[in-house]
mmCIF file of C-alpha atoms in Angstrom:
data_model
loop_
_atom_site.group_PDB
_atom_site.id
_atom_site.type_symbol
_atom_site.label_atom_id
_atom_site.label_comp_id
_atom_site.label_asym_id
_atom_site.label_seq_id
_atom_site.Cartn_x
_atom_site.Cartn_y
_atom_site.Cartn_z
ATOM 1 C CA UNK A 1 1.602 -22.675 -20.568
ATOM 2 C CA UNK A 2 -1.248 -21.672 -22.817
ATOM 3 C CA UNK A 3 -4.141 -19.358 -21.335
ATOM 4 C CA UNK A 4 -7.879 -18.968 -22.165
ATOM 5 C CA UNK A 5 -9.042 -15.592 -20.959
ATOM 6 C CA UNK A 6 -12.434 -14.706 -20.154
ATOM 7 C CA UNK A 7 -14.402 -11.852 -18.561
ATOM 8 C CA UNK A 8 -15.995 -12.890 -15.354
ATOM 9 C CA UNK A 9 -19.149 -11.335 -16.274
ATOM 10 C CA UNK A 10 -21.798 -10.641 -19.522
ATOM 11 C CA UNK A 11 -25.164 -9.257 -18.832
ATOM 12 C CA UNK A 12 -27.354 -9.047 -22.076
ATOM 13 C CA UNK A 13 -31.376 -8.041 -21.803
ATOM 14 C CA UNK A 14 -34.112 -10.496 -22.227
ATOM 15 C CA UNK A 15 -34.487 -11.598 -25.883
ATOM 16 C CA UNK A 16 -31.606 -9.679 -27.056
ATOM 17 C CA UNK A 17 -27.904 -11.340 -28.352
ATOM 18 C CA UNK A 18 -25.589 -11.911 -26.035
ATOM 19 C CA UNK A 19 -21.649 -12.475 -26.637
ATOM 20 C CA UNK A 20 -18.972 -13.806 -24.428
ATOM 21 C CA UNK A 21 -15.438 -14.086 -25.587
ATOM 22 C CA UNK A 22 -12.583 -15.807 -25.597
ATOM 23 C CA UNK A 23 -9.028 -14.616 -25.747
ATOM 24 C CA UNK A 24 -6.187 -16.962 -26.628
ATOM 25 C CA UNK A 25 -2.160 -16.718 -28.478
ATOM 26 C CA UNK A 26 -3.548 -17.546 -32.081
ATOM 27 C CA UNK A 27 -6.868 -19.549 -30.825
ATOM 28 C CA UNK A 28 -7.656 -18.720 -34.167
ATOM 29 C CA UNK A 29 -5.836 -22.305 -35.323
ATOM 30 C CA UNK A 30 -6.890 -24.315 -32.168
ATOM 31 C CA UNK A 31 -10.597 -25.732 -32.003
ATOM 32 C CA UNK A 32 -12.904 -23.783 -29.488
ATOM 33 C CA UNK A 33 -15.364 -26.148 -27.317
ATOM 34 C CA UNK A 34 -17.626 -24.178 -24.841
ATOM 35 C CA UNK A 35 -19.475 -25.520 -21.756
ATOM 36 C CA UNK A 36 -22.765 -23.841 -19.755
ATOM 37 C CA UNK A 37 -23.151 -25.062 -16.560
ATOM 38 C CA UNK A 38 -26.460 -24.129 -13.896
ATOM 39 C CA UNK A 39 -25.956 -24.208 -10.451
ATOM 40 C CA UNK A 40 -25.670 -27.414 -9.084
ATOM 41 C CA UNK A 41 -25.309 -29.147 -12.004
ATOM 42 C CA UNK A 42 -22.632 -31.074 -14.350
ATOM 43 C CA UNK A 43 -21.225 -28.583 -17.351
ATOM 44 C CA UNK A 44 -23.125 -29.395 -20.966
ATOM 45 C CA UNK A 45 -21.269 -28.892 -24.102
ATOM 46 C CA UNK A 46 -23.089 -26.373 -26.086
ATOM 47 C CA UNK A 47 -19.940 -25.608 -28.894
ATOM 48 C CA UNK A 48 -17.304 -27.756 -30.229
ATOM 49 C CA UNK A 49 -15.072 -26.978 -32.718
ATOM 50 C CA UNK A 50 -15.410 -23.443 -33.065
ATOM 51 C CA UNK A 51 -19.148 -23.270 -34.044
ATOM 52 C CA UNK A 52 -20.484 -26.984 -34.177
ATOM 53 C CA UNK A 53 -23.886 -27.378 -31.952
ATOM 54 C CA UNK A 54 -24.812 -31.017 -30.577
ATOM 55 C CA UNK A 55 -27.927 -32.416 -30.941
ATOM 56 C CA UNK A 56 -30.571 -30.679 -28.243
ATOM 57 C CA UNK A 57 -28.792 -27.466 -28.076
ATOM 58 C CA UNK A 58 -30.799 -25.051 -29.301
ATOM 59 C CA UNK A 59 -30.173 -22.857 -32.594
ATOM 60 C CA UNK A 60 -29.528 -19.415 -30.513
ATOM 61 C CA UNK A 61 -26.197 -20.830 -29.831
ATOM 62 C CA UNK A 62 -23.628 -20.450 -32.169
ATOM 63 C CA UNK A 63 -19.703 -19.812 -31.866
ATOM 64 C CA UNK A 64 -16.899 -18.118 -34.021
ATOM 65 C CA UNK A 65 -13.006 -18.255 -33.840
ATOM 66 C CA UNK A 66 -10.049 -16.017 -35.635
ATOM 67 C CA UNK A 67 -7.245 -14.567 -34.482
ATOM 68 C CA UNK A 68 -7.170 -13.914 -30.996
ATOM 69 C CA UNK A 69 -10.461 -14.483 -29.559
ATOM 70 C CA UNK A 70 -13.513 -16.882 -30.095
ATOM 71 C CA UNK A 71 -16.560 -15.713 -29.353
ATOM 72 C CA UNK A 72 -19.851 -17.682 -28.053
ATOM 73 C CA UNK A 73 -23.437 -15.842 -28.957
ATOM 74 C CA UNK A 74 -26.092 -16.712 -27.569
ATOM 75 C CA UNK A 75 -29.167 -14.854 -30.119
ATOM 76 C CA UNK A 76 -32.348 -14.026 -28.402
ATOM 77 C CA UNK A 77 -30.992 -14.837 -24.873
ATOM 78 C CA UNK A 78 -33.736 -16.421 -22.587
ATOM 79 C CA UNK A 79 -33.900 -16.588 -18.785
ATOM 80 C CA UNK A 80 -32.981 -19.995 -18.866
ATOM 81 C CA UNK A 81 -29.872 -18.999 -20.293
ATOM 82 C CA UNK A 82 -28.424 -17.528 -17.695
ATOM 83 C CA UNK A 83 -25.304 -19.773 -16.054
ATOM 84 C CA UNK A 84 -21.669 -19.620 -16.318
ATOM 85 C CA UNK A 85 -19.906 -20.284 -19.751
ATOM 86 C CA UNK A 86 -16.853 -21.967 -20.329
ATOM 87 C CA UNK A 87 -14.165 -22.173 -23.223
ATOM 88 C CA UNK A 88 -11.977 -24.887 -23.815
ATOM 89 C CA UNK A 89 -9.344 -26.063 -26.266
ATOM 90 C CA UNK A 90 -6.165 -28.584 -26.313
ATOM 91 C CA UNK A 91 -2.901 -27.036 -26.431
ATOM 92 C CA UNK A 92 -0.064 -29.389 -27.188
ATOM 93 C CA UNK A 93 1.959 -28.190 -23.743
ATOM 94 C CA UNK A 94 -0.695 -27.709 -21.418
ATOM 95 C CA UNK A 95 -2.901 -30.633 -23.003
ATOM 96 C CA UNK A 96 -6.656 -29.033 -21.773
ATOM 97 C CA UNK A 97 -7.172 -25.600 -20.946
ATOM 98 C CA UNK A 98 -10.041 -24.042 -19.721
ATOM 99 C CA UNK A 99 -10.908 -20.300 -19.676
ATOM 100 C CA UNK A 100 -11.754 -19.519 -16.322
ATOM 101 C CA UNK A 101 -15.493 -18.577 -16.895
ATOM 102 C CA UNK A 102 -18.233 -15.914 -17.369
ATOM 103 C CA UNK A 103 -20.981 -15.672 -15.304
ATOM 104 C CA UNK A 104 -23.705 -14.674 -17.828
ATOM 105 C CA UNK A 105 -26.859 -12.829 -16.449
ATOM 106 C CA UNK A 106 -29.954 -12.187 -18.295
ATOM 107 C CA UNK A 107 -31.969 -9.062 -17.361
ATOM 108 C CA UNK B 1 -28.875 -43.657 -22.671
ATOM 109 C CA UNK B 2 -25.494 -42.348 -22.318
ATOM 110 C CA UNK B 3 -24.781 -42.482 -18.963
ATOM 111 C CA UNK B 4 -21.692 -41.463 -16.259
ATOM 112 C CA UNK B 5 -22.002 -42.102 -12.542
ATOM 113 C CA UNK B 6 -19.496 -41.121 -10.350
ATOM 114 C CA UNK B 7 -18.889 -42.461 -6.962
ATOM 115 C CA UNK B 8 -16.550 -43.147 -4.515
ATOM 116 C CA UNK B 9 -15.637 -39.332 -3.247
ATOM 117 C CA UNK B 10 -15.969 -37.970 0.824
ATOM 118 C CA UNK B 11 -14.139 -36.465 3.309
ATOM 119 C CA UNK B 12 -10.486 -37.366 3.783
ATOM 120 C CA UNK B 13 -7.684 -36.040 6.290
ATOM 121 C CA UNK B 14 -4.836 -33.960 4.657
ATOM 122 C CA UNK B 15 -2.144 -37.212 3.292
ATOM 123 C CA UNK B 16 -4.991 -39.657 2.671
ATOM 124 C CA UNK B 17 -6.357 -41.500 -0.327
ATOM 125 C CA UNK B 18 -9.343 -42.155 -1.623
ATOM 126 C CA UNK B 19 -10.501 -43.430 -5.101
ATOM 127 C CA UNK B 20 -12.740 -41.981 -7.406
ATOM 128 C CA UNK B 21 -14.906 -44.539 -9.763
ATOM 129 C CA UNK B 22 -16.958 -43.820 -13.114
ATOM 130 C CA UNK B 23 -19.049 -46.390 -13.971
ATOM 131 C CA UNK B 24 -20.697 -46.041 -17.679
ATOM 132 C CA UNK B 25 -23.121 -47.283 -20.153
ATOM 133 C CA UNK B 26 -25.293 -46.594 -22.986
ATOM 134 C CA UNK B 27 -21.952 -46.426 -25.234
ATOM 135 C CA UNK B 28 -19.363 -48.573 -26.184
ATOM 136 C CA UNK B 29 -15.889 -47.211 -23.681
ATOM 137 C CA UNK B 30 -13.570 -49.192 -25.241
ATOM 138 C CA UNK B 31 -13.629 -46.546 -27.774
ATOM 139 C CA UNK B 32 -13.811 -43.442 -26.273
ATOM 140 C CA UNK B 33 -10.998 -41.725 -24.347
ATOM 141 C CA UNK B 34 -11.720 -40.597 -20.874
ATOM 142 C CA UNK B 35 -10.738 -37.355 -18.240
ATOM 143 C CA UNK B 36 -11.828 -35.963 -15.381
ATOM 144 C CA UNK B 37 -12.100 -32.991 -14.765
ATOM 145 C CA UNK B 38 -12.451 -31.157 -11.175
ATOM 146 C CA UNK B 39 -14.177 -27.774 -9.737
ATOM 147 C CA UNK B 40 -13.335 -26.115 -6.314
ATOM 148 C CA UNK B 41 -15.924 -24.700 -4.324
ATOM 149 C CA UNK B 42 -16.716 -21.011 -6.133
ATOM 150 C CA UNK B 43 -14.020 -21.885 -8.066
ATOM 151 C CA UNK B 44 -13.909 -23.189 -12.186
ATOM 152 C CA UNK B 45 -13.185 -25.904 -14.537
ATOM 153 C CA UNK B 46 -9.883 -27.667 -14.492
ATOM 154 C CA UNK B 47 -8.925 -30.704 -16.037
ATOM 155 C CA UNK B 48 -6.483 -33.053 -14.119
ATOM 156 C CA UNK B 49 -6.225 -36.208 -16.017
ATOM 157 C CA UNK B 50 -6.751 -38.294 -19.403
ATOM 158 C CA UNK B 51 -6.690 -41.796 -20.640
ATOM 159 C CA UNK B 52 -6.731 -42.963 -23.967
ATOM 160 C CA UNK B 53 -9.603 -45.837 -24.947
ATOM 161 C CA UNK B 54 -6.980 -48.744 -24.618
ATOM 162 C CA UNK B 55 -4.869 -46.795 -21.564
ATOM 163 C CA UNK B 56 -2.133 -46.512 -23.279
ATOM 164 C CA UNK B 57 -1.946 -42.916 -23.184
ATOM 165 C CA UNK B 58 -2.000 -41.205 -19.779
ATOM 166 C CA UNK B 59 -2.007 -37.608 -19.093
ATOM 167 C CA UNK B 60 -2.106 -35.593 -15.838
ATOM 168 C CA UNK B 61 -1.909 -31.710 -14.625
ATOM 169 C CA UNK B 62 0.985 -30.788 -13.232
ATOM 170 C CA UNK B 63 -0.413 -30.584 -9.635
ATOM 171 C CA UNK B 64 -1.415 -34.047 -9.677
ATOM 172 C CA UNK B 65 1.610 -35.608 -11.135
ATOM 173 C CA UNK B 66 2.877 -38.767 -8.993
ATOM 174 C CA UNK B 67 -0.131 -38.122 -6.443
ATOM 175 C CA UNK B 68 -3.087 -39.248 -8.644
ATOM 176 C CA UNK B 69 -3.795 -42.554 -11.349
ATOM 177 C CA UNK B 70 -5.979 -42.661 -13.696
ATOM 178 C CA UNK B 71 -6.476 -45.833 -15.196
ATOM 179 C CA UNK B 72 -9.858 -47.610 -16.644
ATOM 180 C CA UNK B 73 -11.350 -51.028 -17.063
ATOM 181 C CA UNK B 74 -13.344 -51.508 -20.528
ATOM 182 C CA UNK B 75 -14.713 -55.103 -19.491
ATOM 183 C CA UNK B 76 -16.536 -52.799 -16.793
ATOM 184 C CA UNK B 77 -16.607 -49.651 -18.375
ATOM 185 C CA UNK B 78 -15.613 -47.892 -15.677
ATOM 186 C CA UNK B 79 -12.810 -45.243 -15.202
ATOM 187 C CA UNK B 80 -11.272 -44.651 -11.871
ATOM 188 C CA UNK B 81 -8.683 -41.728 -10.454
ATOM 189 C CA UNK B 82 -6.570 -43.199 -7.556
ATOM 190 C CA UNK B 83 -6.151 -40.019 -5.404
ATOM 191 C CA UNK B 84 -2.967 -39.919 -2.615
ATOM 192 C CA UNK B 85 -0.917 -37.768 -0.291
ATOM 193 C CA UNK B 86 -3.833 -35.219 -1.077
ATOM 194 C CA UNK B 87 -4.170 -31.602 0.550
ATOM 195 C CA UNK B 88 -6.867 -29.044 1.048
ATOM 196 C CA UNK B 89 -6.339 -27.800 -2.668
ATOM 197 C CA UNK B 90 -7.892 -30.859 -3.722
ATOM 198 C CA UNK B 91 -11.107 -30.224 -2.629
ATOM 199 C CA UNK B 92 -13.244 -30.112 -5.102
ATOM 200 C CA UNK B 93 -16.334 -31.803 -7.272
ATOM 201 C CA UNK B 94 -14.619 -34.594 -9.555
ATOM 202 C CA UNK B 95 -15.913 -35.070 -12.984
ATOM 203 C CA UNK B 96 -15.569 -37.915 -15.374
ATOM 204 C CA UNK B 97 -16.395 -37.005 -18.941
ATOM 205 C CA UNK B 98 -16.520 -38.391 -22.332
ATOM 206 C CA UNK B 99 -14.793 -37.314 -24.988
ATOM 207 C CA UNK B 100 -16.225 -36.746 -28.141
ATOM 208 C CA UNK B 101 -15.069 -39.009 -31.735
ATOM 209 C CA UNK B 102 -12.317 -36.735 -32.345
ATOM 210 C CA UNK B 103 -11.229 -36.639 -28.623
ATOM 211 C CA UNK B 104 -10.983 -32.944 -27.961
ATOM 212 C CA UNK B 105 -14.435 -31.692 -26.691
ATOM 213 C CA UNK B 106 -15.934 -33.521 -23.525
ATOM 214 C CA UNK B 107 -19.363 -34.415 -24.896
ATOM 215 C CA UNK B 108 -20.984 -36.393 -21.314
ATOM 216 C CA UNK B 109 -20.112 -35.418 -17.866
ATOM 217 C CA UNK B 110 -21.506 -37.236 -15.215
ATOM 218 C CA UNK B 111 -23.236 -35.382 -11.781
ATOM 219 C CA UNK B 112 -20.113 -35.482 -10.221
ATOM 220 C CA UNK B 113 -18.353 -36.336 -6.907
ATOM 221 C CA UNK B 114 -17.520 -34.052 -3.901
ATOM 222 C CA UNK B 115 -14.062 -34.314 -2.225
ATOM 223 C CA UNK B 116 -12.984 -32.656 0.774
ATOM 224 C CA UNK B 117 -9.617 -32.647 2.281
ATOM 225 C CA UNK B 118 -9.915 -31.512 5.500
ATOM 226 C CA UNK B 119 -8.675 -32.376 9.417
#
């Protein structure tokens, strides 16, 4: 079955960029979606298809794929920022996988 | 406004059923293929089930195959998961959630439903 990996923590300083990857077997030809989700509160879609933003997210979010690894940056990271981030793509055995999460913290 | 509300979750003995509803609006769900998605306590995101807009295409996890059924209802616009014969590991929050035009990313998520197996 086909695995997302992702570290379980980030920590990036106040205004600063912050990065969070992504590894997959060839992600590079799959499309990347990423999730933030707060504490007590239902996951948002920030990324989809690799680097795609939906309307309300802000601009500081942006996303890459090649290769092996997708990456999510987050560009001038604010407090409000701070939650865990997941990656997600659709793999033709496993149907949805998700990466099992970073916990990004914002000093 | 797009809206999901999910109801319909609780505490259950170890064996029992329950079933899980999603009730929508603000968007037209006969078009839109449907999942949900479930989170263990301290635990992360894993999807258990889809269902395409007409319900003719039905997915599930492995560790919910022939326990749990999805199905859906588009003069309601609801979505439901029929849960049985569940166990502990099926505590969890329960998410329904939307998937976007091209049916990969999950675009809405509603607040979400807490199920606990336990004696």
């Amino acid at each position: 079955s086909y695995e997302l990996i992702q570290p379980l923590s980030v920590s990036v300083a106040l205004g600063e960029t912050a990065r969070i990857p992504c590894g997959g077997n060839n992600i590079g030809i799959k499309h990347v979606h990423w999730y933030q989700e707060k504490p007590g509160q239902a996951p948002v879609l920030v990324i989809y298809r690799d680097s795609k933003r939906p309307s309300g997210i802000p601009e500081r979010f942006s996303g890459s794929n090649s290769e092996n690894t997708a990456t999510l940056t987050i560009s001038g990271a604010q407090a409000g920022d701070e939650a865990d981030y997941y990656c997600q793509v659709w793999d033709s055995t496993t149907l949805v996988v998700f990466g099992g999460g970073t916990k990004l913290t914002v000093l | 406004e797009v809206q999901l509300v999910e109801s319909g979750g609780g505490l259950v003995q170890p064996g029992g059923s329950l079933r899980l509803s999603c009730a929508t609006s603000g968007f037209t769900f006969s078009t839109y293929t449907m999942n949900w998605v479930r989170q263990a306590p301290g635990k992360g995101l894993e999807w258990i089930s889809y269902i395409s807009s007409y319900g003719t295409g039905i997915y599930y996890t492995d560790s919910v195959k022939g326990r749990f059924t999805i199905s859906r209802s588009n003069a309601q616009s609801s979505l439901y998961l029929q849960m049985s014969s569940l166990r502990a590991e099926d505590t969890a929050v329960y998410y329904c959630a939307r998937a976007e035009s091209n049916g990969e990313a999950f675009d809405i998520w509603g607040q979400g439903t807490m199920v606990t197996v336990s004696s």
